[in-house]
Tab-separated table of C-alpha atoms in Angstrom:
chain	number	residue	atom	x	y	z
A	1	MET	CA	54.567	105.601	78.046
A	2	LYS	CA	55.348	106.282	81.643
A	3	THR	CA	56.458	102.684	82.169
A	4	THR	CA	58.934	102.802	79.261
A	5	GLU	CA	60.509	105.896	80.762
A	6	GLY	CA	60.608	104.103	84.061
A	7	TYR	CA	62.356	101.117	82.511
A	8	LEU	CA	64.803	103.417	80.755
A	9	ALA	CA	65.606	105.226	83.969
A	10	ALA	CA	66.004	101.916	85.773
A	11	ALA	CA	68.306	100.625	83.018
A	12	VAL	CA	70.450	103.756	83.161
A	13	ALA	CA	70.620	103.583	86.937
A	14	LEU	CA	71.587	99.912	86.765
A	15	PHE	CA	74.284	100.631	84.208
A	16	LEU	CA	75.706	103.458	86.311
A	17	LEU	CA	75.662	101.226	89.370
A	18	LEU	CA	77.343	98.386	87.468
A	19	SER	CA	79.975	100.635	85.967
A	20	LEU	CA	80.739	101.859	89.454
A	21	PHE	CA	81.641	98.303	90.480
A	22	PHE	CA	83.037	97.129	87.164
A	23	PRO	CA	84.980	100.012	85.639
A	24	GLY	CA	85.738	97.780	82.646
A	25	LEU	CA	82.106	98.026	81.493
A	26	ALA	CA	82.203	101.761	81.085
A	27	ARG	CA	85.468	101.508	79.187
A	28	ALA	CA	84.055	98.866	76.865
A	29	ALA	CA	81.106	101.106	76.067
A	30	ASP	CA	83.333	104.058	75.362
A	31	PRO	CA	85.198	103.580	72.073
A	32	SER	CA	88.858	104.191	72.767
A	33	PRO	CA	90.575	106.834	70.664
A	34	ASP	CA	93.236	104.270	69.681
A	35	GLN	CA	90.762	102.130	67.819
A	36	GLY	CA	91.238	104.015	64.572
A	37	LEU	CA	94.909	103.123	64.625
A	38	GLU	CA	94.227	99.452	65.093
A	39	ASN	CA	92.463	99.214	61.752
A	40	CYS	CA	95.072	101.357	60.061
A	41	PRO	CA	96.465	99.333	57.118
A	42	THR	CA	99.865	101.006	57.316
A	43	LEU	CA	100.607	99.512	60.754
A	44	ALA	CA	102.373	96.477	59.342
A	45	GLN	CA	104.229	98.621	56.816
A	46	LEU	CA	105.580	100.750	59.621
A	47	GLY	CA	106.903	97.604	61.248
A	48	PHE	CA	104.938	98.335	64.384
A	49	GLU	CA	103.600	95.482	66.406
A	50	GLU	CA	102.992	95.171	70.101
A	51	LYS	CA	100.841	92.086	70.492
A	52	GLU	CA	102.419	89.342	72.541
A	53	ILE	CA	101.935	85.614	71.984
A	54	TRP	CA	102.495	84.736	75.642
A	55	ASP	CA	101.541	86.678	78.755
A	56	ASP	CA	104.090	87.504	81.470
A	57	SER	CA	103.854	84.022	82.962
A	58	GLY	CA	104.422	82.309	79.622
A	59	LYS	CA	100.768	81.351	79.190
A	60	ARG	CA	99.577	81.333	75.563
A	61	LEU	CA	97.201	84.251	74.983
A	62	GLY	CA	94.035	83.658	73.007
A	63	LYS	CA	92.893	85.943	70.185
A	64	GLY	CA	92.160	89.451	71.379
A	65	GLU	CA	92.747	88.384	74.944
A	66	ALA	CA	94.753	90.914	76.887
A	67	ASP	CA	94.266	90.404	80.581
A	68	ASP	CA	96.206	93.152	82.269
A	69	VAL	CA	96.182	93.641	86.021
A	70	LEU	CA	97.075	97.306	85.591
A	71	ALA	CA	94.035	97.951	83.429
A	72	ARG	CA	91.905	96.173	86.030
A	73	THR	CA	93.240	98.223	88.930
A	74	PRO	CA	92.287	101.890	88.733
A	75	ASP	CA	94.161	104.562	90.646
A	76	PRO	CA	91.529	107.185	91.436
A	77	LEU	CA	93.432	108.373	94.517
A	78	GLU	CA	96.608	109.120	92.564
A	79	GLY	CA	97.194	112.519	94.176
A	80	TRP	CA	96.833	111.086	97.670
A	81	ASN	CA	98.948	108.042	96.773
A	82	ARG	CA	101.701	110.146	95.221
A	83	PHE	CA	101.845	112.232	98.380
A	84	TRP	CA	102.407	109.167	100.574
A	85	PHE	CA	104.841	107.693	98.068
A	86	GLN	CA	106.993	110.843	98.363
A	87	PHE	CA	106.553	110.793	102.129
A	88	ASN	CA	107.726	107.163	102.362
A	89	ASP	CA	110.618	107.896	100.024
A	90	LYS	CA	111.881	110.681	102.300
A	91	LEU	CA	111.241	108.558	105.373
A	92	TYR	CA	113.341	105.780	103.849
A	93	PHE	CA	116.317	107.917	102.910
A	94	TYR	CA	116.384	110.154	105.991
A	95	LEU	CA	115.197	107.840	108.766
A	96	PHE	CA	114.970	104.097	108.085
A	97	LYS	CA	118.049	103.784	105.921
A	98	PRO	CA	120.427	105.598	108.309
A	99	VAL	CA	119.027	103.598	111.246
A	100	ALA	CA	119.401	100.288	109.374
A	101	LYS	CA	122.913	101.272	108.306
A	102	GLY	CA	123.937	102.115	111.855
A	103	TYR	CA	122.391	98.879	113.072
A	104	SER	CA	124.240	96.804	110.466
A	105	TYR	CA	127.462	98.577	111.462
A	106	VAL	CA	126.988	97.384	115.049
A	107	LEU	CA	125.707	93.878	114.311
A	108	PRO	CA	127.379	91.597	111.722
A	109	GLU	CA	125.357	90.033	108.937
A	110	LYS	CA	125.187	86.523	110.395
A	111	PRO	CA	123.259	87.377	113.594
A	112	ARG	CA	120.992	89.640	111.547
A	113	THR	CA	120.085	86.653	109.362
A	114	TRP	CA	119.274	84.705	112.532
A	115	VAL	CA	116.928	87.471	113.671
A	116	GLN	CA	115.337	87.495	110.215
A	117	ASN	CA	114.882	83.714	110.307
A	118	PHE	CA	113.376	83.932	113.781
A	119	PHE	CA	110.701	86.417	112.745
A	120	HIS	CA	110.022	84.536	109.527
A	121	ASN	CA	109.564	81.327	111.499
A	122	LEU	CA	107.209	83.167	113.868
A	123	LEU	CA	104.898	84.043	110.984
A	124	PHE	CA	104.292	80.352	110.286
A	125	PRO	CA	100.566	80.553	111.289
A	126	VAL	CA	99.952	83.141	108.549
A	127	ARG	CA	101.514	80.906	105.898
A	128	LEU	CA	99.863	77.708	107.130
A	129	VAL	CA	96.336	79.122	107.295
A	130	ASN	CA	96.618	80.782	103.903
A	131	CYS	CA	98.059	77.656	102.271
A	132	ILE	CA	95.090	75.701	103.596
A	133	LEU	CA	92.581	78.399	102.557
A	134	GLN	CA	93.995	78.203	99.019
A	135	GLY	CA	93.883	74.407	99.032
A	136	LYS	CA	97.668	74.154	98.762
A	137	LEU	CA	97.889	71.210	101.128
A	138	ARG	CA	101.293	69.997	99.985
A	139	SER	CA	102.761	73.458	100.601
A	140	ALA	CA	100.990	73.606	103.979
A	141	GLY	CA	102.662	70.315	104.876
A	142	ALA	CA	106.061	71.538	103.733
A	143	GLU	CA	105.668	74.755	105.770
A	144	THR	CA	104.686	72.702	108.842
A	145	SER	CA	107.714	70.404	108.571
A	146	LYS	CA	109.954	73.422	108.091
A	147	PHE	CA	108.446	75.104	111.148
A	148	ILE	CA	108.871	72.032	113.343
A	149	ALA	CA	112.419	71.372	112.140
A	150	ASN	CA	113.541	75.001	112.442
A	151	THR	CA	111.896	75.514	115.847
A	152	THR	CA	113.451	72.387	117.394
A	153	PHE	CA	116.768	71.687	115.689
A	154	GLY	CA	117.106	75.226	114.380
A	155	ALA	CA	117.181	76.851	117.848
A	156	CYS	CA	113.687	78.432	117.893
A	157	GLY	CA	113.944	79.333	114.224
A	158	LEU	CA	117.251	81.213	114.428
A	159	SER	CA	118.589	78.876	111.772
A	160	ASP	CA	116.665	78.225	108.590
A	161	PHE	CA	118.483	75.021	107.757
A	162	ALA	CA	115.244	73.360	106.595
A	163	ASN	CA	115.278	75.796	103.679
A	164	HIS	CA	118.104	73.806	102.130
A	165	LEU	CA	116.276	70.487	102.426
A	166	GLU	CA	114.536	69.705	99.159
A	167	PRO	CA	110.996	68.316	99.458
A	168	THR	CA	110.639	64.819	97.937
A	169	ALA	CA	108.232	66.130	95.290
A	170	PRO	CA	108.128	69.563	93.652
A	171	THR	CA	106.199	71.773	96.061
A	172	PRO	CA	104.881	75.235	95.214
A	173	THR	CA	106.037	78.023	97.507
A	174	GLY	CA	104.295	78.309	100.850
A	175	GLU	CA	104.898	82.064	101.086
A	176	GLU	CA	101.213	82.927	101.239
A	177	ASP	CA	99.248	85.761	102.808
A	178	LEU	CA	95.575	86.662	103.064
A	179	GLY	CA	95.776	89.185	100.212
A	180	GLN	CA	96.887	86.366	97.911
A	181	THR	CA	94.193	84.049	99.287
A	182	LEU	CA	91.517	86.632	98.497
A	183	GLY	CA	93.046	86.986	95.033
A	184	VAL	CA	92.905	83.223	94.469
A	185	TRP	CA	89.259	83.321	95.535
A	186	GLY	CA	88.582	85.792	92.756
A	187	PHE	CA	88.611	89.143	94.548
A	188	GLY	CA	90.086	91.938	92.448
A	189	ASN	CA	92.492	94.529	93.815
A	190	GLY	CA	89.804	97.193	94.081
A	191	VAL	CA	91.828	100.387	93.801
A	192	TYR	CA	95.557	100.906	94.227
A	193	LEU	CA	96.591	102.429	97.553
A	194	VAL	CA	99.799	103.682	99.121
A	195	TRP	CA	99.885	103.672	102.924
A	196	PRO	CA	102.249	105.735	105.032
A	197	ILE	CA	105.200	103.569	106.208
A	198	ILE	CA	103.631	100.314	104.909
A	199	GLY	CA	103.873	101.379	101.259
A	200	PRO	CA	102.144	100.088	98.100
A	201	SER	CA	98.950	98.104	98.602
A	202	SER	CA	95.402	97.796	97.326
A	203	ILE	CA	92.005	97.538	98.966
A	204	ARG	CA	92.189	93.724	98.805
A	205	ASP	CA	95.749	93.530	100.097
A	206	SER	CA	94.976	96.010	102.901
A	207	VAL	CA	92.117	93.803	104.064
A	208	GLY	CA	94.493	90.843	103.846
A	209	PHE	CA	97.187	92.690	105.766
A	210	VAL	CA	94.825	93.457	108.649
A	211	GLY	CA	93.487	89.885	108.646
A	212	ASP	CA	96.996	88.413	108.759
A	213	ARG	CA	97.823	90.472	111.855
A	214	PHE	CA	95.386	88.264	113.798
A	215	LEU	CA	97.648	85.298	113.015
A	216	ASP	CA	100.853	87.157	113.822
A	217	PRO	CA	101.956	86.257	117.396
A	218	VAL	CA	103.621	89.666	117.800
A	219	THR	CA	100.173	91.311	117.665
A	220	TYR	CA	99.293	89.664	120.991
A	221	VAL	CA	102.275	91.047	122.895
A	222	THR	CA	101.146	93.437	125.654
A	223	PRO	CA	101.329	96.331	126.315
A	224	TRP	CA	100.705	97.523	122.752
A	225	TYR	CA	103.851	99.641	122.522
A	226	ASN	CA	106.020	96.578	123.049
A	227	SER	CA	104.233	94.921	120.155
A	228	VAL	CA	104.895	97.971	117.971
A	229	ALA	CA	108.537	98.091	119.073
A	230	ILE	CA	109.086	94.418	118.200
A	231	THR	CA	107.510	94.901	114.781
A	232	ALA	CA	109.644	97.993	114.158
A	233	TYR	CA	112.769	96.110	115.192
A	234	SER	CA	112.016	93.164	112.887
A	235	LYS	CA	111.422	95.582	109.996
A	236	ILE	CA	114.685	97.464	110.578
A	237	ASN	CA	116.532	94.152	110.808
A	238	LYS	CA	114.957	92.997	107.540
A	239	LEU	CA	115.789	96.308	105.896
A	240	SER	CA	119.427	96.061	106.990
A	241	LEU	CA	119.693	92.901	104.877
A	242	GLU	CA	117.984	94.495	101.895
A	243	LEU	CA	119.734	97.867	101.754
A	244	GLY	CA	120.149	99.047	98.181
A	245	GLN	CA	117.221	97.141	96.719
A	246	TYR	CA	114.894	100.115	96.825
A	247	GLU	CA	117.586	102.337	95.320
A	248	ASP	CA	118.181	99.820	92.507
A	249	LEU	CA	114.510	99.737	91.602
A	250	LYS	CA	114.151	103.474	91.826
A	251	GLU	CA	117.337	104.362	89.968
A	252	GLY	CA	116.179	103.361	86.494
A	253	ALA	CA	112.685	104.820	86.824
A	254	ILE	CA	111.593	107.926	84.918
A	255	ASP	CA	108.447	108.176	87.016
A	256	PRO	CA	109.199	106.197	90.199
A	257	TYR	CA	105.602	106.323	91.425
A	258	ALA	CA	104.281	104.715	88.221
A	259	ALA	CA	107.163	102.232	88.173
A	260	PHE	CA	106.458	101.028	91.713
A	261	ARG	CA	102.709	100.824	91.127
A	262	ASP	CA	103.329	98.669	88.042
A	263	ALA	CA	105.905	96.487	89.793
A	264	TYR	CA	103.769	96.013	92.916
A	265	LEU	CA	100.620	95.007	91.043
A	266	ARG	CA	102.390	92.662	88.603
A	267	ASN	CA	104.478	91.008	91.294
A	268	ARG	CA	101.379	90.401	93.433
A	269	GLU	CA	99.597	88.986	90.395
A	270	LYS	CA	102.432	86.523	89.868
A	271	LYS	CA	102.305	85.430	93.511
A	272	ILE	CA	98.562	84.872	93.259
A	273	ARG	CA	99.020	82.773	90.097
A	274	GLU	CA	101.470	80.479	91.876
B	1	MET	CA	102.040	52.009	42.084
B	2	THR	CA	101.889	51.576	45.812
B	3	ARG	CA	105.657	51.787	45.940
B	4	LEU	CA	105.567	55.068	44.099
B	5	ALA	CA	102.914	56.367	46.517
B	6	THR	CA	105.008	55.283	49.473
B	7	PHE	CA	108.013	56.987	47.949
B	8	PHE	CA	106.121	60.245	47.501
B	9	PHE	CA	104.664	59.973	50.963
B	10	LEU	CA	108.134	59.507	52.431
B	11	LEU	CA	109.456	62.384	50.353
B	12	LEU	CA	106.664	64.683	51.529
B	13	PHE	CA	107.134	63.511	55.100
B	14	SER	CA	110.859	64.173	55.073
B	15	VAL	CA	110.324	67.606	53.521
B	16	LEU	CA	107.756	68.455	56.207
B	17	CYS	CA	110.100	67.296	58.925
B	18	ALA	CA	113.003	69.205	57.475
B	19	LEU	CA	111.088	72.463	57.007
B	20	PRO	CA	110.895	73.843	60.564
B	21	ALA	CA	114.610	73.278	61.166
B	22	PRO	CA	116.035	75.955	58.835
B	23	ALA	CA	113.269	78.321	59.972
B	24	GLN	CA	114.880	78.369	63.419
B	25	GLY	CA	118.224	79.358	61.971
B	26	PRO	CA	121.581	78.102	63.050
B	27	GLN	CA	120.857	78.613	66.727
B	28	GLY	CA	117.606	78.466	68.692
B	29	PRO	CA	116.540	81.309	71.031
B	30	GLN	CA	117.472	79.534	74.257
B	31	ALA	CA	120.916	78.601	72.969
B	32	THR	CA	121.453	82.215	71.875
B	33	LEU	CA	120.331	83.525	75.258
B	34	LYS	CA	122.542	81.054	77.103
B	35	GLN	CA	125.498	82.068	74.973
B	36	GLY	CA	124.929	85.723	75.889
B	37	VAL	CA	124.475	85.040	79.602
B	38	ASP	CA	127.576	82.817	79.656
B	39	LYS	CA	129.602	85.547	77.970
B	40	LEU	CA	128.498	88.086	80.616
B	41	ILE	CA	129.325	85.677	83.448
B	42	ALA	CA	132.726	84.955	81.899
B	43	ILE	CA	133.527	88.683	81.898
B	44	LEU	CA	132.315	89.085	85.496
B	45	ASP	CA	134.358	86.054	86.600
B	46	ASP	CA	137.461	87.022	84.664
B	47	PRO	CA	140.299	87.453	87.207
B	48	VAL	CA	141.898	89.998	84.861
B	49	TYR	CA	139.197	92.496	85.908
B	50	LYS	CA	139.662	92.019	89.663
B	51	ASP	CA	141.923	95.043	89.418
B	52	LYS	CA	139.766	98.124	90.060
B	53	SER	CA	141.761	100.228	87.596
B	54	ARG	CA	140.403	98.126	84.723
B	55	ASP	CA	136.758	98.760	85.628
B	56	THR	CA	136.081	101.014	82.633
B	57	GLU	CA	137.409	98.330	80.301
B	58	LYS	CA	135.212	95.712	81.982
B	59	VAL	CA	132.101	97.896	81.790
B	60	GLU	CA	132.806	98.597	78.120
B	61	LYS	CA	133.077	94.884	77.410
B	62	LEU	CA	129.834	94.145	79.276
B	63	ARG	CA	128.073	96.931	77.429
B	64	GLN	CA	129.237	95.560	74.103
B	65	THR	CA	128.079	92.031	74.913
B	66	ILE	CA	124.667	93.285	76.044
B	67	SER	CA	124.153	95.218	72.813
B	68	GLU	CA	124.915	92.045	70.824
B	69	TYR	CA	122.011	90.212	72.443
B	70	PHE	CA	119.543	92.999	73.256
B	71	ASP	CA	117.306	94.548	70.639
B	72	PHE	CA	116.944	98.068	72.037
B	73	GLN	CA	114.963	99.211	68.990
B	74	GLU	CA	112.252	96.584	69.546
B	75	LEU	CA	112.323	97.162	73.305
B	76	SER	CA	111.891	100.946	72.949
B	77	MET	CA	109.101	100.584	70.412
B	78	ARG	CA	107.145	98.253	72.649
B	79	ALA	CA	107.783	100.364	75.754
B	80	VAL	CA	106.328	103.402	73.993
B	81	GLY	CA	103.419	101.458	72.486
B	82	LYS	CA	100.958	103.025	70.055
B	83	PRO	CA	102.261	106.612	70.380
B	84	TRP	CA	105.383	105.301	68.595
B	85	LEU	CA	103.524	105.824	65.317
B	86	LYS	CA	103.373	109.564	65.984
B	87	PHE	CA	107.123	109.838	66.619
B	88	THR	CA	109.235	111.317	63.820
B	89	ASP	CA	112.254	109.280	62.669
B	90	LYS	CA	114.580	111.568	64.597
B	91	GLN	CA	112.508	111.270	67.764
B	92	LYS	CA	112.570	107.480	67.392
B	93	ASP	CA	116.364	107.443	67.089
B	94	ASP	CA	116.769	109.869	69.992
B	95	LEU	CA	114.493	107.839	72.226
B	96	VAL	CA	116.230	104.546	71.418
B	97	ASP	CA	119.623	106.151	72.133
B	98	ALA	CA	118.572	107.766	75.410
B	99	PHE	CA	116.604	104.755	76.606
B	100	SER	CA	119.331	102.187	75.855
B	101	ASP	CA	121.772	104.485	77.641
B	102	LEU	CA	119.522	104.516	80.718
B	103	LEU	CA	118.994	100.748	80.697
B	104	GLU	CA	122.685	100.021	80.303
B	105	LYS	CA	123.538	102.403	83.146
B	106	THR	CA	121.050	100.862	85.556
B	107	TYR	CA	121.561	97.245	84.563
B	108	LEU	CA	125.351	97.349	84.513
B	109	GLY	CA	125.184	98.491	88.117
B	110	ARG	CA	122.986	95.553	88.967
B	111	ILE	CA	124.977	92.867	87.149
B	112	GLY	CA	128.040	94.136	88.982
B	113	LYS	CA	126.533	92.628	92.139
B	114	TYR	CA	126.732	89.160	90.577
B	115	ASP	CA	127.862	86.676	93.206
B	116	LYS	CA	128.283	83.245	91.590
B	117	GLU	CA	124.531	82.755	91.100
B	118	LYS	CA	123.533	79.945	88.765
B	119	VAL	CA	121.101	80.256	85.893
B	120	GLU	CA	118.724	77.366	85.240
B	121	TYR	CA	116.935	77.198	81.895
B	122	LEU	CA	113.461	75.840	82.510
B	123	GLN	CA	111.412	76.143	79.339
B	124	GLU	CA	111.671	77.352	75.759
B	125	LEU	CA	108.526	78.354	73.877
B	126	ILE	CA	108.840	79.209	70.177
B	127	GLU	CA	106.197	80.347	67.748
B	128	GLY	CA	107.137	81.886	64.416
B	129	ASP	CA	109.654	84.658	65.012
B	130	LYS	CA	108.856	84.994	68.737
B	131	ALA	CA	110.128	83.069	71.724
B	132	PHE	CA	109.583	82.981	75.470
B	133	ILE	CA	112.346	81.548	77.651
B	134	LYS	CA	111.785	80.756	81.328
B	135	THR	CA	114.805	80.752	83.596
B	136	MET	CA	115.535	80.724	87.304
B	137	ILE	CA	118.442	82.461	88.979
B	138	VAL	CA	119.502	80.351	91.937
B	139	ALA	CA	121.257	82.303	94.668
B	140	LYS	CA	122.445	81.091	98.046
B	141	ASP	CA	119.190	81.547	99.932
B	142	LYS	CA	116.615	82.369	97.271
B	143	GLN	CA	115.455	81.787	93.732
B	144	ILE	CA	114.478	84.567	91.366
B	145	SER	CA	112.369	83.847	88.309
B	146	VAL	CA	113.623	85.679	85.219
B	147	ASP	CA	111.898	85.143	81.870
B	148	TYR	CA	112.869	86.543	78.489
B	149	ARG	CA	110.889	87.521	75.418
B	150	MET	CA	112.855	87.196	72.199
B	151	VAL	CA	112.323	88.098	68.562
B	152	LYS	CA	114.042	86.722	65.499
B	153	LYS	CA	115.455	89.250	63.062
B	154	ASP	CA	118.840	88.328	61.565
B	155	ARG	CA	119.186	86.252	64.705
B	156	TRP	CA	117.387	85.850	68.021
B	157	MET	CA	117.478	88.974	70.173
B	158	VAL	CA	116.064	89.684	73.646
B	159	TYR	CA	113.492	92.482	73.829
B	160	ASP	CA	111.893	91.995	77.235
B	161	VAL	CA	113.004	90.710	80.613
B	162	ILE	CA	110.409	89.637	83.188
B	163	GLY	CA	111.769	89.539	86.725
B	164	GLU	CA	109.456	88.032	89.353
B	165	GLY	CA	106.446	88.762	87.168
B	166	VAL	CA	107.441	92.367	86.408
B	167	SER	CA	108.005	92.979	82.701
B	168	LEU	CA	110.649	95.588	81.884
B	169	VAL	CA	108.812	96.721	78.756
B	170	LYS	CA	105.446	97.002	80.517
B	171	ASN	CA	106.954	98.761	83.534
B	172	TYR	CA	108.355	101.462	81.261
B	173	ARG	CA	105.183	101.559	79.207
B	174	THR	CA	103.249	102.426	82.375
B	175	GLN	CA	105.679	105.263	83.068
B	176	PHE	CA	105.918	106.515	79.459
B	177	ALA	CA	102.136	106.460	78.995
B	178	GLY	CA	101.702	108.910	81.871
B	179	ILE	CA	104.319	111.283	80.458
B	180	LEU	CA	103.093	111.022	76.849
B	181	HIS	CA	99.522	111.576	78.004
B	182	SER	CA	100.328	115.145	79.019
B	183	GLY	CA	103.560	115.809	77.124
B	184	THR	CA	105.126	115.487	73.681
B	185	PRO	CA	107.692	112.832	72.635
B	186	ASP	CA	110.419	115.446	73.116
B	187	VAL	CA	109.406	115.901	76.752
B	188	LEU	CA	109.769	112.140	77.266
B	189	ILE	CA	113.181	112.027	75.582
B	190	GLN	CA	114.341	114.955	77.742
B	191	ARG	CA	113.100	113.249	80.939
B	192	ILE	CA	115.111	110.126	80.053
B	193	ARG	CA	118.232	112.180	79.327
B	194	ASP	CA	117.833	114.038	82.628
B	195	LYS	CA	117.600	110.717	84.435
B	196	VAL	CA	120.805	109.443	82.807
B	197	LYS	CA	122.504	112.656	83.904
B	198	ASP	CA	121.210	112.175	87.458
B	199	ILE	CA	122.707	108.682	87.559
B	200	ASP	CA	126.017	109.884	86.125
B	201	GLU	CA	126.242	112.566	88.780
B	202	GLY	CA	125.115	110.236	91.548
B	203	ARG	CA	121.985	112.191	92.359
B	204	ALA	CA	119.696	109.147	92.321
B	205	ASP	CA	120.214	108.597	96.034
B	206	PRO	CA	120.058	111.828	98.054
B	207	THR	CA	121.927	110.333	101.000
B	208	LYS	CA	124.692	108.488	99.210
B	209	ASP	CA	127.675	108.782	101.562
B	210	ASP	CA	130.525	108.760	99.082
B	211	ILE	CA	128.907	111.638	97.218
B	212	PHE	CA	129.021	113.761	100.364
B	213	GLU	CA	132.597	112.750	100.949
B	214	ALA	CA	133.583	113.471	97.366
B	215	LYS	CA	132.069	116.949	97.693
B	216	LYS	CA	133.917	117.598	100.923
B	217	GLU	CA	137.192	116.615	99.342
B	218	SER	CA	136.707	118.821	96.320
B	219	SER	CA	135.765	121.924	98.338
C-alpha cells in the first residue's frame, strides 16, 4: 500500500517537473474551453473556418498539425517585459531618434552607408562561425569571399560591392547568429524577454547574443568605455538609416507590445528555418 | 471491342484532364495577384499623380484597387479566430469596417514609400479554393520575402500577407486575443476605431515634427 502511494507521489512529482520544462504537456492534459466549439456541427454553416493548408513558410501542414512558435514561447514575465517595452519606446522617441536625426542632418546618407558596411564587415567572424556551426558551408564560403573582397578592394569594408556579385550557385543567406544556431540545434526560445535598450529577445537569443559578443572585435577594444562608445555609435548610425521603420510597425498595432512579440518570434523562426 | 475500350479510355482521360481547368476559373491566383500588384504600381508610377495636389485622388484610387483584391471579411474573421462565432452580425460588420479602415490607413502610408522595387513571383501553391503565393520584393540593397494567402470566392482574393515570416492575420490575432480575453467585442471595435483616429490626427508618433509645427501655426 505504502509503495503504491510512493509511486503515485513520484509520478505526480515527475509530471509537475516535466510540465515545468515542457509547458505544452500541461496544456495537453487540460482540455481547452474551445474544444466544444470544434465539434460544433454549425461551424461550417456559419461559414467559419480558420485552418490553414500551408504554414507561414508555405510548407504543407499535416492533419491536426499546428506548430506555432507563439504557443511554444510563454510570456510569464509579461508585466516586466511590458515595462521595458514602454521604457524602450520612450527612449527611442525622446533620445535615440532625435540623436539619429541630428546625426543624419550632419552626415549625408552615402558616408553613413559606408559606416554601416564597415561595421557589418567587422562582424564577419560571427557570421562565419555560426554558418559553420549550422553546417551551412556554402554560405560560410560566400561570407568569406565577401569579407576578403570587401576588406581589400572595398576599402576595409566601407564599400559592400561584393553584395551585388551573384554567387555561381544559389546560396542561402549567411546572416547567422548564435541564437539561430541554437535554434537549428533544437533549443526552444525558453521564455520571451524584453531587455532595456536591446529590445525583444528570448532566453535562447539572449544566450546567443552574449556568445556572439566574444566574436565581435569591438568587444576587445580597451578601455571598456571606448568599446561601449563604438557600439553606441554603430547603433546610432544604423538607426539613422532605418528611421521610420519602428514607427511603421507600431502605427498599425492595436496592442504594440503583443504585435512586436508576435513579429519578433515569427521573424526569428523564419531565420532559423532558412 | 478493344477500339471501343480505347475510345472510352481516351474520353475518360480527356474529361479528367479537362476537369481541374474550369475549377481554377478564368484566372489563377498568381495571375490575379500579379494583376493587382501591377495595377498598384501603375498608379504609384503614374506621372499624373506627381502633383501633390492630386494626392487625395491617388489615395482614393489605391484604396479602390486594394479593396478589389483584398478580402477584408475573410481577413477579419481569421484575425479574430474562434471568438468570431460569438460576435453578433452588427459587431461583425463594425469590426470589418473598422479593421479594413485601419489596414488601409497603415498600408497606404507604406506603399507610398515605393521606390521602383521589383516583385518576383517564386511559387504558386493551389489546393481546392486556397492558394499560397511566394514572392520576393527586390530593392536596391536588400530582398524582402512577401507571401500571400488567397481564397477563391467569386474570384481569387488575398486574405493574408506574410512579410519576412510575420503573418498579418496572426499578428493581429495575437493582439485581438489579448483584448478579447478580458474585454467584449465592442471593446475591441472601439480600440480599433480609437487607433484609426490616432493615425488621422497624427498622434501615432509623439515626436513627429510637422505636427508640432502645424500646432504652432494654428495657435
